[in-house]
């Protein structure tokens, strides 16, 4: 599991949009989509319910979100 994947996951969860998350992260939307797909394959679970108008966390996504934030915070603390 890569920290970058968790960073992208947290951004999509916050923005509720792959496009807005990509803009926030200053990357192309396809990179965000690919990272989320890779994370979902690795975990064996869908993290987002996607529709044309919305992106919502699944139960698995809701469970992962606080852990992902804690992991990113710990990585930042280690860098500091």
Backbone as numpy.savetxt, mean C-alpha at the origin, in Angstrom:
# Nx Ny Nz CAx CAy CAz Cx Cy Cz
9.29 -9.25 1.70 8.44 -8.08 1.70 9.34 -6.84 1.70
9.08 -5.96 0.80 9.89 -4.75 0.68 9.22 -3.58 1.37
10.02 -2.74 1.99 9.48 -1.55 2.63 8.75 -0.66 1.62
9.27 -0.61 0.41 8.64 0.21 -0.63 7.22 -0.27 -0.88
7.01 -1.56 -0.90 5.66 -2.10 -1.10 4.73 -1.66 0.03
5.24 -1.69 1.25 4.43 -1.25 2.38 4.14 0.25 2.30
5.13 1.02 1.87 4.94 2.46 1.70 3.84 2.73 0.67
3.86 2.02 -0.43 2.85 2.19 -1.46 1.48 1.75 -0.94
1.45 0.65 -0.21 0.20 0.17 0.37 -0.42 1.22 1.29
0.38 1.80 2.18 -0.12 2.81 3.11 -0.61 4.04 2.35
0.09 4.42 1.30 -0.33 5.59 0.51 -1.67 5.34 -0.19
-1.84 4.16 -0.77 -3.11 3.84 -1.43 -4.23 3.79 -0.39
-3.95 3.21 0.77 -4.97 3.15 1.82 -5.36 4.56 2.27
-4.41 5.45 2.38 -4.71 6.82 2.82 -5.45 7.61 1.75
-5.04 7.45 0.52 -5.62 8.23 -0.58 -6.89 7.60 -1.15
-7.07 6.29 -0.91 -8.19 5.53 -1.49 -8.20 5.64 -3.02
-6.99 5.75 -3.58 -6.84 5.89 -5.03 -5.41 5.53 -5.40
-5.26 4.69 -6.42 -3.93 4.36 -6.91 -3.29 5.57 -7.58
-4.08 6.34 -8.30 -3.55 7.51 -9.02 -3.09 8.58 -8.04
-3.92 8.90 -7.06 -3.52 9.92 -6.08 -2.33 9.45 -5.25
-2.28 8.16 -4.93 -1.12 7.62 -4.20 0.15 7.76 -5.03
0.05 7.47 -6.31 1.21 7.61 -7.19 1.68 9.06 -7.24
0.74 9.99 -7.34 1.11 11.41 -7.35 1.78 11.80 -6.04
1.25 11.33 -4.94 1.81 11.62 -3.62 3.24 11.07 -3.50
3.46 9.90 -4.07 4.76 9.23 -3.99 5.73 9.66 -5.09
5.23 10.42 -6.06 6.03 10.88 -7.21 6.56 9.70 -8.04
5.66 8.74 -8.28 5.96 7.60 -9.15 4.79 7.42 -10.11
4.98 6.59 -11.11 3.88 6.33 -12.05 2.89 5.36 -11.41
1.64 5.49 -11.83 0.57 4.67 -11.26 0.81 3.18 -11.47
1.40 2.82 -12.59 1.65 1.40 -12.86 2.64 0.80 -11.86
3.57 1.60 -11.36 4.51 1.11 -10.35 3.79 0.81 -9.04
2.85 1.66 -8.68 2.06 1.43 -7.47 1.22 0.17 -7.62
0.55 0.05 -8.76 -0.28 -1.13 -9.01 0.55 -2.41 -8.97
1.72 -2.38 -9.59 2.59 -3.56 -9.61 3.06 -3.92 -8.21
3.41 -2.92 -7.41 3.87 -3.18 -6.05 2.76 -3.78 -5.20
1.55 -3.25 -5.33 0.42 -3.78 -4.56 0.10 -5.21 -5.01
0.12 -5.45 -6.31 -0.12 -6.82 -6.81 0.92 -7.78 -6.28
2.18 -7.36 -6.26 3.25 -8.20 -5.74 3.05 -8.50 -4.25
2.68 -7.48 -3.50 2.42 -7.65 -2.07 1.24 -8.60 -1.84
0.19 -8.44 -2.63 -0.97 -9.33 -2.51 -0.59 -10.78 -2.83
0.22 -10.99 -3.86 0.67 -12.35 -4.19 1.49 -12.93 -3.06
2.39 -12.12 -2.52 3.26 -12.60 -1.44 2.45 -12.98 -0.20
1.44 -12.18 0.11 0.61 -12.44 1.29 -0.50 -13.44 1.03
-0.79 -13.68 -0.25 -1.86 -14.61 -0.60 -3.24 -14.09 -0.26
-3.38 -12.77 -0.33 -4.66 -12.16 0.04 -4.85 -10.85 -0.71
-6.09 -10.56 -1.06 -6.42 -9.29 -1.69 -6.49 -8.22 -0.62
-5.82 -7.10 -0.84 -5.76 -6.03 0.14 -6.75 -4.91 -0.13
-7.15 -4.76 -1.40 -8.07 -3.70 -1.79 -9.19 -4.25 -2.65
-10.40 -3.72 -2.44 -11.52 -3.93 -3.35 -11.46 -2.76 -4.32
-11.33 -3.06 -5.59 -11.17 -2.02 -6.59 -12.43 -1.91 -7.44
-12.85 -0.68 -7.70 -13.92 -0.42 -8.67 -13.52 0.81 -9.46
-14.29 1.16 -10.44 -13.97 2.31 -11.28 -13.95 3.60 -10.46
-14.79 3.69 -9.44 -14.89 4.92 -8.68 -14.19 4.90 -7.32
-13.91 3.71 -6.79 -13.39 3.65 -5.43 -12.35 2.55 -5.24
-11.58 2.73 -4.19 -10.66 1.71 -3.71 -10.88 1.62 -2.21
-11.27 0.45 -1.74 -11.52 0.23 -0.32 -10.65 -0.91 0.19
-10.25 -0.83 1.44 -9.51 -1.91 2.06 -10.40 -3.13 2.29
-9.84 -4.30 2.05 -10.52 -5.53 2.43 -10.25 -5.77 3.92
-10.81 -6.83 4.45 -10.54 -7.19 5.84 -9.04 -7.43 6.05
-8.41 -8.10 5.08 -6.97 -8.35 5.17 -6.19 -7.03 5.11
-6.64 -6.11 4.27 -5.99 -4.81 4.18 -6.12 -4.03 5.47
-7.29 -4.08 6.08 -7.52 -3.42 7.37 -6.58 -4.00 8.45
-6.39 -5.30 8.42 -5.51 -5.95 9.39 -4.05 -5.59 9.16
-3.66 -5.45 7.90 -2.26 -5.14 7.58 -1.90 -3.69 7.85
-2.84 -2.77 7.69 -2.52 -1.34 7.74 -1.79 -0.91 9.01
-2.25 -1.23 10.22 -1.50 -0.77 11.40 -0.11 -1.40 11.49
0.01 -2.65 11.03 1.32 -3.31 11.05 2.27 -2.66 10.04
1.74 -2.31 8.88 2.55 -1.65 7.86 3.03 -0.29 8.36
2.14 0.46 8.98 2.54 1.77 9.52 3.60 1.62 10.60
3.44 0.64 11.47 4.41 0.41 12.54 5.77 0.00 11.96
5.75 -0.81 10.94 7.00 -1.24 10.30 7.71 -0.06 9.65
6.97 0.77 8.95 7.56 1.96 8.32 8.09 2.93 9.38
7.36 3.09 10.47 7.83 3.96 11.56 9.12 3.41 12.17
9.19 2.09 12.35 10.39 1.48 12.92 11.58 1.63 11.97
11.35 1.49 10.69 12.42 1.68 9.71 12.91 3.13 9.72
11.99 4.09 9.84 12.38 5.50 9.90 13.17 5.77 11.19
12.74 5.18 12.30 13.46 5.36 13.57 14.87 4.79 13.49
15.02 3.68 12.81 16.35 3.08 12.63 17.24 3.99 11.79
16.64 4.61 10.76 17.42 5.54 9.92 17.84 6.78 10.72
16.92 7.24 11.57 17.21 8.43 12.38 18.30 8.15 13.41
